[in-house]
DNA sequence: ATATTAATGTAATTAAATTACAAAAACGAA
DNA sequence: TTCGTTTTTGTAATTTAATTACATTAATAT
């Protein structure tokens, strides 16, 4: 169980004093794992039994169980660090920092995903007559990758770098068609224009983007990767990696939602490509 | 502190009964974090104070501290799992498995990278007159992404999906030009053909691919991501994610190798794109 | 063989967590 | 608004878990 997320999700379920405990937990979870019921009760200005009640309310057996699970969750999150690249870093250091930072971003995305939105996305894609993928700049290759993944299924999947072809694709999307737009910030003007064209055409618009962004206004569902992007000049956009892994999950969910017929399709594609490769030694 | 390792390292420091406790801990560390001194003492056939003595002997404050640190360590280790997707998995489970598996692959790549090969790669790219990127299937979007990243610098960077344009680019690469080929297995025939065209033309060929593969024969340097690819039908190719992060590291190394002038270039590009986005709210 | 040190467990003690119960607060219905 | 019911809350009591004290036993060194 992700304790911090559960606490956040259940704030509205809590009583007045349990809420005070929750606030203390969210304030400094790292410190909490080391303190007694007596200490936490004092900090939160509640009685000791309220601590126990809070723990049971969110699904733990008691306070020791709560502390243990919190510690485990925090330890998972702490495996990955976010670093800056310095001008005098050597190649090994740079490489290590970039990998660690990417791992950190991915772990964070994993923790914060909106699963209901993903399910809704899969549901739309499953019933789509045609799917068009759009992305600009760093997100262009994500859109390209998504098209490549969906090309293994029979639902038509479209991607183009050509801005006119993109507009045609958006204008040509009707009810029953799906448009998928990738943008970390959701502030790219050209992409918002595409999304609006599709939206106004009654196509279903899926945004892999930031909630509340200009792009999100033209989306029927938004899935956000919640990557805090580093503005360091050398640091790459980890969000595009997170978007790609998210698409991997969506593709797998799409395949599962279709059931047995998909396996045969995938097997057919794989077999058909066999001759384009040298055999393994 | 890595509890399990510390226990193993200090077995020879332990008394006869403390050794019995250690054995029980190493037998099933996952279970230990949930049991009381009384229970563990019974399992190890020692007294309760011996449990406490064991904990203090290995450097913990007492048994709760020992359990907490053990739990944290186990949670860190548990981040790196590789899973199969089952037909009855729900979307949350699928998503979690794919993220975890990707994290595992990335962490593995991070640990096994050949830093000398990366340095050599950066050196070739730094001096390149022109860079062409090639990839097929899952690696196509990686090549696309790489071109996009290098497009921010002044060295000409080329990518195309069009197989004829690709051949032209390879035939048109001369000494001083660099060809970068992406392929996890290095067994894609079309890609090997491209690499050979460039190699025979005296262009420098960089392979982000498997060592000893057919493609590697036509490469001046090979950087491998060492991702054991799962043959599960639903599991995505994590290697392309690893390749992308690797390119991130190479791009950062390239930028650092160029020094101060690059910052101005990057700043110029960023400023020039500002108007293509809506301002942040 | 004897003295010293270390290990050990029983019993006692302390600390931490949980339960019981009565009072107070909050909520809903008339 | 009042009253009855339910929920929340904290004090006190109780239980559980962990630690300490002390005497005995075992191991080691002279």
Coordinates of C-alpha atoms (C1' of nucleotides) in Angstrom, one line a residue:
Chain A
X1 CA 0.0 0.0 0.0
X2 CA 1.1 3.5 -0.8
X3 CA 0.5 5.1 2.6
X4 CA 1.1 8.7 1.6
X5 CA -1.3 8.4 -1.4
X6 CA -3.9 6.6 0.7
X7 CA -3.8 9.3 3.3
X8 CA -4.3 11.9 0.7
X9 CA -7.1 10.0 -1.0
X10 CA -9.0 9.5 2.2
X11 CA -8.7 13.0 3.8
X12 CA -12.4 13.5 3.3
X13 CA -13.2 10.2 5.2
X14 CA -11.3 11.4 8.3
X15 CA -12.7 12.9 11.5
X16 CA -11.6 16.3 12.6
X17 CA -8.8 15.0 14.8
X18 CA -7.8 12.2 12.5
X19 CA -7.4 14.9 9.9
X20 CA -4.9 16.6 12.2
X21 CA -2.9 13.4 12.4
X22 CA -3.0 13.1 8.6
X23 CA -1.6 16.6 8.2
X24 CA 1.3 15.8 10.5
X25 CA 2.0 12.7 8.6
X26 CA 2.0 14.5 5.2
X27 CA 4.1 17.3 6.7
X28 CA 7.1 15.2 7.4
X29 CA 6.6 11.5 6.7
X30 CA 10.3 10.7 7.1
X31 CA 10.3 11.8 10.7
X32 CA 7.1 10.0 11.6
X33 CA 8.5 6.5 11.1
X34 CA 10.8 7.0 14.1
X35 CA 8.3 8.4 16.6
X36 CA 6.0 6.8 19.3
X37 CA 2.3 7.3 19.5
X38 CA 2.9 9.6 22.4
X39 CA 5.1 11.9 20.5
X40 CA 3.0 12.0 17.4
X41 CA -0.1 12.6 19.5
X42 CA 1.6 15.5 21.1
X43 CA 2.7 17.0 17.8
X44 CA -0.7 16.6 16.3
X45 CA -2.4 17.8 19.4
X46 CA -4.7 14.8 19.8
X47 CA -4.9 11.8 22.1
X48 CA -2.9 8.6 21.7
X49 CA -5.9 6.5 20.8
X50 CA -6.7 8.9 18.0
X51 CA -3.4 7.9 16.4
X52 CA -4.4 4.2 16.5
X53 CA -7.8 5.1 15.2
X54 CA -6.3 7.0 12.3
X55 CA -4.1 4.0 11.4
X56 CA -7.0 1.7 11.4
X57 CA -9.1 4.1 9.4
X58 CA -6.7 4.1 6.5
X59 CA -6.4 0.3 6.6
X60 CA -3.5 -0.5 8.7
X61 CA -3.5 -3.0 11.6
X62 CA -2.2 -0.4 14.1
X63 CA 0.6 2.1 14.5
X64 CA 3.6 -0.2 14.2
X65 CA 2.1 -1.6 10.9
X66 CA 1.5 1.9 9.7
X67 CA 5.1 3.0 10.4
X68 CA 6.5 -0.1 8.8
X69 CA 4.5 0.3 5.6
X70 CA 5.3 4.0 5.5
X71 CA 9.0 3.3 5.9
X72 CA 8.8 0.7 3.1
X73 CA 7.1 3.2 0.8
X74 CA 9.5 5.9 1.5
X75 CA 12.5 3.6 1.0
X76 CA 11.2 2.7 -2.5
X77 CA 10.9 6.4 -3.4
X78 CA 14.3 7.2 -2.0
X79 CA 16.1 4.8 -4.3
X80 CA 16.3 7.4 -7.0
X81 CA 17.7 10.9 -6.9
X82 CA 17.4 14.0 -8.9
X83 CA 20.6 15.7 -9.8
X84 CA 22.0 18.7 -11.6
X85 CA 24.8 18.3 -14.2
X86 CA 27.8 20.4 -13.5
X87 CA 30.2 21.8 -16.1
X88 CA 33.1 19.8 -14.7
X89 CA 31.3 16.5 -14.6
X90 CA 32.9 13.7 -16.5
X91 CA 31.1 11.3 -18.8
X92 CA 30.5 8.6 -16.1
X93 CA 29.1 11.2 -13.7
X94 CA 26.8 12.7 -16.3
X95 CA 25.6 9.3 -17.4
X96 CA 24.9 8.3 -13.8
X97 CA 23.0 11.5 -13.0
X98 CA 20.9 11.3 -16.1
X99 CA 19.9 7.7 -15.4
X100 CA 19.2 8.4 -11.8
X101 CA 17.1 11.4 -12.6
X102 CA 15.2 9.5 -15.2
X103 CA 14.6 6.6 -12.7
X104 CA 13.4 9.1 -10.2
X105 CA 10.9 10.7 -12.6
X106 CA 9.6 7.2 -13.7
X107 CA 9.2 6.1 -10.1
X108 CA 7.3 9.3 -9.3
X109 CA 5.0 8.8 -12.3
X110 CA 4.4 5.3 -11.2
X111 CA 3.3 6.5 -7.8
X112 CA 1.0 9.2 -9.0
X113 CA -0.8 7.8 -12.0
X114 CA -4.5 8.3 -12.3
X115 CA -5.6 4.7 -13.0
X116 CA -9.2 5.6 -13.7
X117 CA -8.1 8.0 -16.5
X118 CA -5.9 5.2 -17.9
X119 CA -8.8 2.8 -17.9
X120 CA -11.0 5.4 -19.7
X121 CA -8.3 6.0 -22.2
X122 CA -8.0 2.3 -23.0
X123 CA -11.8 2.0 -23.3
X124 CA -11.8 4.9 -25.9
X125 CA -9.0 3.3 -27.8
X126 CA -10.5 -0.1 -27.8
X127 CA -13.6 1.2 -29.6
X128 CA -11.8 3.6 -31.9
X129 CA -12.4 3.4 -35.6
X130 CA -9.1 5.1 -36.2
X131 CA -6.4 6.6 -34.0
X132 CA -4.2 9.6 -34.7
X133 CA -1.1 10.5 -32.7
X134 CA 0.3 14.0 -32.3
X135 CA 3.3 15.4 -30.6
X136 CA 5.8 18.3 -31.2
X137 CA 9.5 18.6 -30.2
X138 CA 10.4 16.2 -27.5
X139 CA 7.0 14.6 -27.7
X140 CA 7.2 13.9 -31.4
X141 CA 9.1 10.7 -31.0
X142 CA 6.6 9.6 -28.3
X143 CA 3.8 10.0 -30.8
X144 CA 5.9 8.2 -33.4
X145 CA 6.5 5.4 -31.0
X146 CA 2.8 5.1 -30.1
X147 CA 1.9 4.8 -33.8
X148 CA 4.5 2.1 -34.2
X149 CA 3.1 0.2 -31.2
X150 CA -0.5 0.4 -32.5
X151 CA 0.5 -0.5 -36.0
X152 CA 0.8 -4.1 -34.8
X153 CA -3.0 -4.0 -34.2
X154 CA -5.7 -3.7 -36.9
X155 CA -7.1 -0.4 -35.8
X156 CA -5.6 2.2 -38.2
X157 CA -2.9 4.3 -36.5
X158 CA -1.6 7.5 -37.9
X159 CA 1.4 9.7 -37.2
X160 CA 3.1 12.4 -39.3
X161 CA 5.8 15.0 -38.8
X162 CA 4.3 17.1 -41.6
X163 CA 2.2 19.9 -40.1
X164 CA -0.3 20.0 -43.0
X165 CA -0.7 16.3 -42.9
X166 CA -1.3 16.7 -39.2
X167 CA -4.1 19.2 -39.7
X168 CA -5.7 17.0 -42.3
X169 CA -5.7 14.1 -39.9
X170 CA -7.3 16.2 -37.2
X171 CA -9.9 17.7 -39.6
X172 CA -10.6 14.2 -40.9
X173 CA -11.3 12.8 -37.4
X174 CA -15.0 12.3 -36.8
X175 CA -17.1 10.8 -34.0
X176 CA -15.8 7.3 -33.3
X177 CA -12.2 8.4 -34.1
X178 CA -9.6 9.1 -31.4
X179 CA -6.9 11.7 -31.3
X180 CA -4.1 11.3 -28.9
X181 CA -2.0 14.4 -28.1
X182 CA 1.3 14.3 -26.2
X183 CA 2.7 17.3 -24.5
X184 CA 4.2 17.6 -21.1
X185 CA 3.1 21.2 -20.4
X186 CA 0.0 21.2 -22.6
X187 CA 1.0 24.7 -23.8
X188 CA 2.2 24.1 -27.3
X189 CA 0.0 26.3 -29.5
X190 CA 0.2 24.1 -32.6
X191 CA -0.9 21.0 -30.6
X192 CA -3.8 22.9 -28.9
X193 CA -5.0 23.9 -32.4
X194 CA -4.9 20.2 -33.5
X195 CA -6.8 19.1 -30.4
X196 CA -9.4 21.8 -30.9
X197 CA -10.0 20.9 -34.5
X198 CA -10.6 17.3 -33.5
X199 CA -12.7 18.3 -30.5
X200 CA -14.9 20.6 -32.5
X201 CA -15.3 17.7 -35.0
X202 CA -16.7 15.5 -32.2
X203 CA -13.7 13.1 -32.3
X204 CA -12.6 11.8 -28.9
X205 CA -9.5 13.6 -27.7
X206 CA -7.1 12.0 -25.3
X207 CA -4.4 14.2 -23.7
X208 CA -1.2 12.8 -22.3
X209 CA -0.5 16.1 -20.7
X210 CA -0.8 18.4 -17.7
X211 CA -4.2 18.8 -16.0
X212 CA -5.7 22.2 -16.3
X213 CA -3.4 23.2 -19.2
X214 CA -4.7 24.9 -22.4
X215 CA -4.6 21.5 -24.2
X216 CA -6.6 19.8 -21.5
X217 CA -9.6 22.1 -22.4
X218 CA -10.0 20.1 -25.6
X219 CA -9.6 16.7 -24.1
X220 CA -12.2 14.2 -23.1
X221 CA -9.7 12.5 -20.8
X222 CA -6.3 13.7 -19.5
X223 CA -3.5 11.4 -18.2
X224 CA -0.8 13.3 -16.5
X225 CA 2.7 12.0 -15.9
X226 CA 3.4 14.4 -13.0
X227 CA 7.1 14.8 -13.8
X228 CA 8.6 18.0 -12.3
X229 CA 10.7 19.0 -15.2
X230 CA 14.1 20.4 -14.3
X231 CA 15.0 23.6 -16.0
X232 CA 18.7 22.8 -16.1
X233 CA 20.0 23.4 -19.5
X234 CA 21.6 20.0 -19.9
X235 CA 19.0 17.9 -18.3
X236 CA 16.8 16.0 -20.8
X237 CA 13.0 16.0 -20.6
X238 CA 12.3 12.9 -18.5
X239 CA 8.6 13.4 -19.1
X240 CA 8.9 12.0 -22.6
X241 CA 10.3 8.8 -21.2
X242 CA 7.5 8.6 -18.7
X243 CA 5.0 9.2 -21.5
X244 CA 6.5 6.4 -23.5
X245 CA 6.2 3.9 -20.6
X246 CA 2.7 5.1 -20.0
X247 CA 1.9 4.3 -23.6
X248 CA 3.4 0.9 -23.1
X249 CA 1.0 0.3 -20.3
X250 CA -1.9 1.6 -22.4
X251 CA -1.0 -0.7 -25.3
X252 CA -0.8 -3.7 -23.0
X253 CA -4.2 -2.7 -21.5
X254 CA -5.6 -2.3 -25.0
X255 CA -4.3 -5.8 -26.0
X256 CA -5.8 -7.4 -22.9
X257 CA -9.1 -5.7 -23.4
X258 CA -9.3 -7.2 -26.8
X259 CA -8.6 -10.7 -25.5
X260 CA -7.5 -13.8 -27.5
X261 CA -7.8 -12.5 -31.0
X262 CA -4.9 -10.0 -30.4
X263 CA -2.5 -12.8 -29.6
X264 CA -3.0 -14.2 -33.0
X265 CA -2.5 -10.8 -34.6
X266 CA 0.7 -10.2 -32.7
X267 CA 2.0 -13.6 -33.5
X268 CA 1.2 -13.0 -37.2
X269 CA 3.1 -9.7 -37.2
X270 CA 6.1 -11.3 -35.4
X271 CA 6.2 -14.2 -37.8
X272 CA 5.9 -11.9 -40.8
X273 CA 8.9 -9.9 -39.7
X274 CA 11.1 -12.9 -39.0
X275 CA 12.8 -12.8 -42.4
X276 CA 13.8 -9.1 -41.9
X277 CA 16.2 -10.3 -39.2
X278 CA 19.3 -12.4 -39.2
X279 CA 18.7 -15.5 -37.1
X280 CA 20.1 -15.6 -33.5
X281 CA 23.4 -17.4 -33.3
Chain B
X1 CA 22.7 0.4 6.4
X2 CA 22.3 -2.7 4.4
X3 CA 21.1 -5.0 7.2
X4 CA 21.3 -8.3 5.4
X5 CA 24.8 -7.6 4.2
X6 CA 25.9 -6.4 7.6
X7 CA 24.6 -9.6 9.2
X8 CA 26.5 -11.7 6.6
X9 CA 29.7 -9.7 7.1
X10 CA 29.6 -10.0 10.8
X11 CA 28.7 -13.6 11.3
X12 CA 32.1 -14.3 12.7
X13 CA 31.7 -11.6 15.3
X14 CA 28.6 -13.2 16.7
X15 CA 28.2 -15.4 19.7
X16 CA 26.7 -18.9 19.4
X17 CA 23.2 -17.8 20.1
X18 CA 23.4 -14.6 18.2
X19 CA 24.5 -16.6 15.3
X20 CA 21.3 -18.6 15.6
X21 CA 19.3 -15.3 15.4
X22 CA 21.3 -14.3 12.3
X23 CA 20.5 -17.6 10.6
X24 CA 16.8 -17.0 11.2
X25 CA 17.0 -13.5 9.9
X26 CA 18.8 -14.6 6.7
X27 CA 16.3 -17.5 6.3
X28 CA 13.3 -15.2 5.8
X29 CA 14.0 -11.5 6.2
X30 CA 10.6 -10.6 4.8
X31 CA 8.8 -12.4 7.6
X32 CA 11.1 -11.0 10.4
X33 CA 10.0 -7.4 9.9
X34 CA 6.5 -8.4 11.1
X35 CA 7.3 -10.4 14.2
X36 CA 7.9 -9.6 17.9
X37 CA 11.0 -10.3 20.0
X38 CA 9.1 -13.1 21.7
X39 CA 8.2 -14.8 18.4
X40 CA 11.7 -14.5 16.9
X41 CA 13.3 -15.7 20.1
X42 CA 11.1 -18.8 20.0
X43 CA 11.9 -19.4 16.3
X44 CA 15.6 -19.1 16.9
X45 CA 15.4 -21.0 20.2
X46 CA 17.1 -18.2 22.2
X47 CA 15.9 -15.8 24.9
X48 CA 14.3 -12.5 24.2
X49 CA 17.3 -10.4 25.4
X50 CA 19.5 -12.3 23.0
X51 CA 17.4 -10.7 20.2
X52 CA 18.1 -7.3 21.6
X53 CA 21.8 -8.1 22.0
X54 CA 22.0 -9.3 18.4
X55 CA 20.5 -6.1 17.2
X56 CA 22.9 -4.0 19.2
X57 CA 25.9 -6.1 18.1
X58 CA 25.2 -5.3 14.4
X59 CA 24.9 -1.6 15.1
X60 CA 21.1 -1.0 15.6
X61 CA 19.6 0.8 18.6
X62 CA 17.3 -2.1 19.4
X63 CA 14.8 -4.4 17.8
X64 CA 12.3 -1.8 16.4
X65 CA 15.2 0.0 14.8
X66 CA 16.5 -3.2 13.4
X67 CA 13.1 -4.1 11.9
X68 CA 12.7 -0.6 10.4
X69 CA 16.0 -0.6 8.7
X70 CA 15.5 -4.1 7.4
X71 CA 12.2 -3.2 6.0
X72 CA 13.6 -0.1 4.3
X73 CA 16.4 -2.2 2.8
X74 CA 14.0 -4.8 1.6
X75 CA 11.7 -2.2 0.1
X76 CA 14.6 -0.8 -1.9
X77 CA 15.5 -4.2 -3.3
X78 CA 11.9 -4.9 -4.1
X79 CA 11.8 -2.0 -6.5
X80 CA 13.7 -4.0 -9.1
X81 CA 11.2 -6.6 -10.2
X82 CA 10.6 -8.1 -13.5
X83 CA 7.0 -9.3 -14.1
X84 CA 4.9 -11.1 -16.6
X85 CA 1.5 -9.8 -17.5
X86 CA -1.3 -12.2 -16.9
X87 CA -4.5 -12.3 -18.9
X88 CA -6.6 -11.5 -15.9
X89 CA -4.5 -8.6 -14.7
X90 CA -6.5 -5.3 -14.3
X91 CA -5.2 -2.0 -15.6
X92 CA -3.6 -0.9 -12.3
X93 CA -1.6 -4.2 -12.1
X94 CA -0.6 -4.0 -15.7
X95 CA 0.6 -0.5 -15.4
X96 CA 2.5 -1.2 -12.2
X97 CA 4.2 -4.2 -13.8
X98 CA 5.2 -2.3 -16.8
X99 CA 6.6 0.6 -14.8
X100 CA 8.5 -1.8 -12.5
X101 CA 9.9 -3.8 -15.3
X102 CA 11.1 -0.7 -17.1
X103 CA 12.6 0.7 -13.9
X104 CA 14.4 -2.7 -13.5
X105 CA 15.7 -2.6 -17.1
X106 CA 16.9 1.0 -16.7
X107 CA 18.7 0.3 -13.4
X108 CA 20.4 -2.7 -15.0
X109 CA 21.6 -0.6 -17.9
X110 CA 22.9 2.0 -15.6
X111 CA 25.0 -0.5 -13.8
X112 CA 26.4 -2.2 -16.8
X113 CA 27.2 0.7 -19.2
X114 CA 30.6 0.8 -20.9
X115 CA 31.7 4.3 -20.1
X116 CA 34.8 4.1 -22.3
X117 CA 32.6 3.3 -25.3
X118 CA 30.3 6.3 -24.4
X119 CA 33.3 8.6 -24.2
X120 CA 34.5 7.4 -27.6
X121 CA 31.0 7.9 -29.0
X122 CA 30.9 11.5 -27.7
X123 CA 34.3 12.1 -29.1
X124 CA 33.2 11.0 -32.6
X125 CA 30.0 13.0 -32.5
X126 CA 31.8 16.1 -31.3
X127 CA 34.0 16.1 -34.4
X128 CA 31.3 15.0 -36.8
X129 CA 30.6 17.1 -40.0
X130 CA 27.1 15.6 -40.1
X131 CA 25.2 13.0 -38.1
X132 CA 22.6 10.5 -39.5
X133 CA 20.4 8.5 -37.3
X134 CA 18.8 5.1 -38.2
X135 CA 16.5 2.7 -36.5
X136 CA 13.7 0.4 -37.5
X137 CA 10.5 -0.7 -35.7
X138 CA 10.7 0.0 -32.0
X139 CA 14.1 1.8 -32.5
X140 CA 12.7 4.1 -35.1
X141 CA 11.3 6.5 -32.6
X142 CA 14.6 6.4 -30.7
X143 CA 16.4 7.5 -33.9
X144 CA 13.8 10.1 -34.4
X145 CA 14.2 11.4 -30.8
X146 CA 18.0 11.5 -31.2
X147 CA 17.7 13.6 -34.3
X148 CA 15.4 15.9 -32.5
X149 CA 17.8 16.3 -29.6
X150 CA 20.8 17.0 -31.9
X151 CA 18.7 19.4 -34.0
X152 CA 19.2 21.9 -31.2
X153 CA 22.9 22.0 -32.0
X154 CA 24.5 23.3 -35.2
X155 CA 25.9 19.9 -36.4
X156 CA 23.5 18.8 -39.2
X157 CA 21.3 15.9 -37.9
X158 CA 19.3 13.7 -40.2
X159 CA 16.5 11.1 -39.7
X160 CA 13.9 9.7 -42.0
X161 CA 11.4 6.9 -42.1
X162 CA 11.7 6.6 -45.8
X163 CA 13.9 3.6 -46.7
X164 CA 15.2 5.2 -49.9
X165 CA 16.1 8.4 -48.1
X166 CA 17.8 6.3 -45.5
X167 CA 20.0 4.6 -48.2
X168 CA 20.8 7.9 -49.7
X169 CA 21.9 9.3 -46.4
X170 CA 24.1 6.3 -45.8
X171 CA 25.6 6.4 -49.3
X172 CA 26.1 10.1 -48.8
X173 CA 28.1 9.7 -45.6
X174 CA 31.8 10.2 -46.1
X175 CA 34.9 10.3 -43.8
X176 CA 34.2 12.8 -41.1
X177 CA 30.5 12.0 -41.1
X178 CA 28.9 9.9 -38.4
X179 CA 26.2 7.2 -38.8
X180 CA 24.3 6.1 -35.6
X181 CA 22.4 2.9 -35.7
X182 CA 19.9 1.8 -33.1
X183 CA 18.9 -1.8 -32.7
X184 CA 18.6 -3.9 -29.6
X185 CA 19.5 -7.2 -31.2
X186 CA 21.6 -5.9 -34.0
X187 CA 20.0 -8.5 -36.3
X188 CA 17.7 -6.3 -38.5
X189 CA 18.9 -6.9 -42.0
X190 CA 17.9 -3.5 -43.4
X191 CA 19.9 -1.7 -40.7
X192 CA 22.9 -3.9 -41.2
X193 CA 22.8 -2.9 -44.9
X194 CA 22.7 0.8 -44.0
X195 CA 25.6 0.4 -41.6
X196 CA 27.6 -1.5 -44.2
X197 CA 27.0 1.2 -46.8
X198 CA 28.3 3.8 -44.4
X199 CA 31.2 1.7 -43.2
X200 CA 32.4 0.9 -46.7
X201 CA 32.2 4.6 -47.4
X202 CA 34.6 5.3 -44.5
X203 CA 32.0 7.1 -42.5
X204 CA 32.2 6.5 -38.7
X205 CA 29.6 4.1 -37.6
X206 CA 28.3 4.0 -34.0
X207 CA 26.1 1.1 -33.0
X208 CA 23.7 1.4 -30.0
X209 CA 23.3 -2.3 -30.2
X210 CA 24.4 -5.7 -29.0
X211 CA 28.0 -6.6 -28.9
X212 CA 29.0 -9.3 -31.4
X213 CA 25.9 -8.9 -33.4
X214 CA 25.8 -8.8 -37.2
X215 CA 25.4 -5.0 -37.0
X216 CA 28.4 -4.6 -34.6
X217 CA 30.6 -5.9 -37.5
X218 CA 30.1 -2.6 -39.3
X219 CA 30.6 -0.3 -36.3
X220 CA 33.6 1.6 -35.1
X221 CA 32.2 1.6 -31.5
X222 CA 29.4 -0.3 -29.9
X223 CA 27.4 0.8 -26.9
X224 CA 25.2 -1.9 -25.5
X225 CA 22.2 -1.4 -23.2
X226 CA 22.3 -4.9 -21.8
X227 CA 18.6 -5.3 -21.4
X228 CA 17.4 -8.9 -21.1
X229 CA 14.3 -8.6 -23.3
X230 CA 11.3 -10.4 -22.1
X231 CA 9.7 -12.5 -24.8
X232 CA 6.3 -12.1 -23.2
X233 CA 3.8 -11.1 -25.9
X234 CA 2.5 -8.1 -24.0
X235 CA 5.7 -6.8 -22.5
X236 CA 7.1 -3.8 -24.3
X237 CA 10.7 -3.5 -25.4
X238 CA 12.3 -1.8 -22.5
X239 CA 15.6 -1.6 -24.5
X240 CA 14.2 1.3 -26.5
X241 CA 13.6 3.3 -23.3
X242 CA 17.2 2.4 -22.2
X243 CA 18.5 3.5 -25.6
X244 CA 16.7 6.8 -25.2
X245 CA 18.1 7.6 -21.8
X246 CA 21.5 6.6 -23.2
X247 CA 21.1 9.1 -25.9
X248 CA 20.2 11.7 -23.3
X249 CA 23.5 11.0 -21.6
X250 CA 25.4 11.2 -24.9
X251 CA 23.7 14.5 -25.8
X252 CA 24.6 15.9 -22.4
X253 CA 28.2 14.7 -22.8
X254 CA 28.3 16.2 -26.3
X255 CA 27.1 19.6 -25.0
X256 CA 29.6 19.6 -22.1
X257 CA 32.4 18.6 -24.5
X258 CA 31.6 21.7 -26.6
X259 CA 31.7 24.0 -23.7
X260 CA 30.4 27.5 -23.3
X261 CA 29.3 28.1 -26.9
X262 CA 26.6 25.4 -26.6
X263 CA 24.8 27.2 -23.8
X264 CA 24.3 30.2 -26.0
X265 CA 23.0 28.0 -28.8
X266 CA 20.6 26.2 -26.5
X267 CA 19.4 29.5 -25.1
X268 CA 18.9 30.8 -28.6
X269 CA 16.8 27.8 -29.6
X270 CA 14.7 28.0 -26.4
X271 CA 14.1 31.7 -26.8
X272 CA 13.1 31.2 -30.4
X273 CA 10.5 28.6 -29.5
X274 CA 8.9 30.7 -26.7
X275 CA 6.2 32.1 -28.9
X276 CA 5.1 28.6 -30.0
X277 CA 3.8 28.0 -26.5
X278 CA 1.1 29.6 -24.3
X279 CA 2.6 31.3 -21.3
X280 CA 2.5 29.5 -18.0
X281 CA -0.4 30.6 -15.8
Chain C
dA1 C1' 43.4 -25.7 38.4
dT2 C1' 41.9 -21.1 39.0
dA3 C1' 40.6 -16.5 37.9
dT4 C1' 38.6 -13.6 34.6
dT5 C1' 35.6 -12.5 31.0
dA6 C1' 31.8 -13.3 28.1
dA7 C1' 27.3 -15.3 27.2
dT8 C1' 22.9 -16.5 28.7
dG9 C1' 18.2 -16.6 30.6
dT10 C1' 14.8 -15.5 34.2
dA11 C1' 12.6 -12.0 36.2
dA12 C1' 11.6 -7.3 36.7
dT13 C1' 10.9 -3.0 34.7
dT14 C1' 9.9 0.4 31.3
dA15 C1' 8.0 1.9 27.1
dA16 C1' 4.7 1.6 23.6
dA17 C1' 0.4 0.4 21.8
dT18 C1' -4.2 -0.8 22.4
dT19 C1' -8.7 -1.3 24.6
dA20 C1' -12.6 0.1 27.6
dC21 C1' -15.7 3.3 29.0
dA22 C1' -17.8 7.6 29.9
dA23 C1' -18.4 12.2 28.4
dA24 C1' -18.8 15.5 24.7
dA25 C1' -19.8 16.7 20.1
dA26 C1' -22.0 16.2 15.8
dC27 C1' -25.8 14.9 13.1
dG28 C1' -30.5 13.9 11.7
dA29 C1' -35.4 13.8 12.4
dA30 C1' -39.6 15.7 14.2
Chain D
dT1 C1' -35.5 24.5 18.0
dT2 C1' -35.3 20.3 20.6
dC3 C1' -34.4 15.7 21.3
dG4 C1' -32.6 11.2 20.3
dT5 C1' -29.1 8.8 18.1
dT6 C1' -24.6 8.2 16.5
dT7 C1' -19.9 9.4 16.3
dT8 C1' -15.8 11.2 18.2
dT9 C1' -12.8 11.9 21.8
dG10 C1' -9.7 11.5 25.8
dT11 C1' -8.7 9.5 30.4
dA12 C1' -7.6 5.6 32.5
dA13 C1' -6.7 0.9 32.5
dT14 C1' -4.8 -3.0 30.4
dT15 C1' -2.0 -5.6 27.3
dT16 C1' 2.0 -6.2 24.6
dA17 C1' 6.6 -5.5 23.3
dA18 C1' 11.1 -4.3 24.3
dT19 C1' 14.7 -3.5 27.4
dT20 C1' 17.4 -3.8 31.7
dA21 C1' 19.2 -6.0 35.9
dC22 C1' 21.2 -9.6 38.0
dA23 C1' 22.7 -14.2 39.0
dT24 C1' 24.3 -18.3 36.8
dT25 C1' 26.8 -20.8 33.4
dA26 C1' 30.2 -21.3 29.9
dA27 C1' 34.4 -20.1 27.7
dT28 C1' 39.0 -18.4 27.7
dA29 C1' 43.5 -17.1 29.5
dT30 C1' 47.1 -17.6 32.9

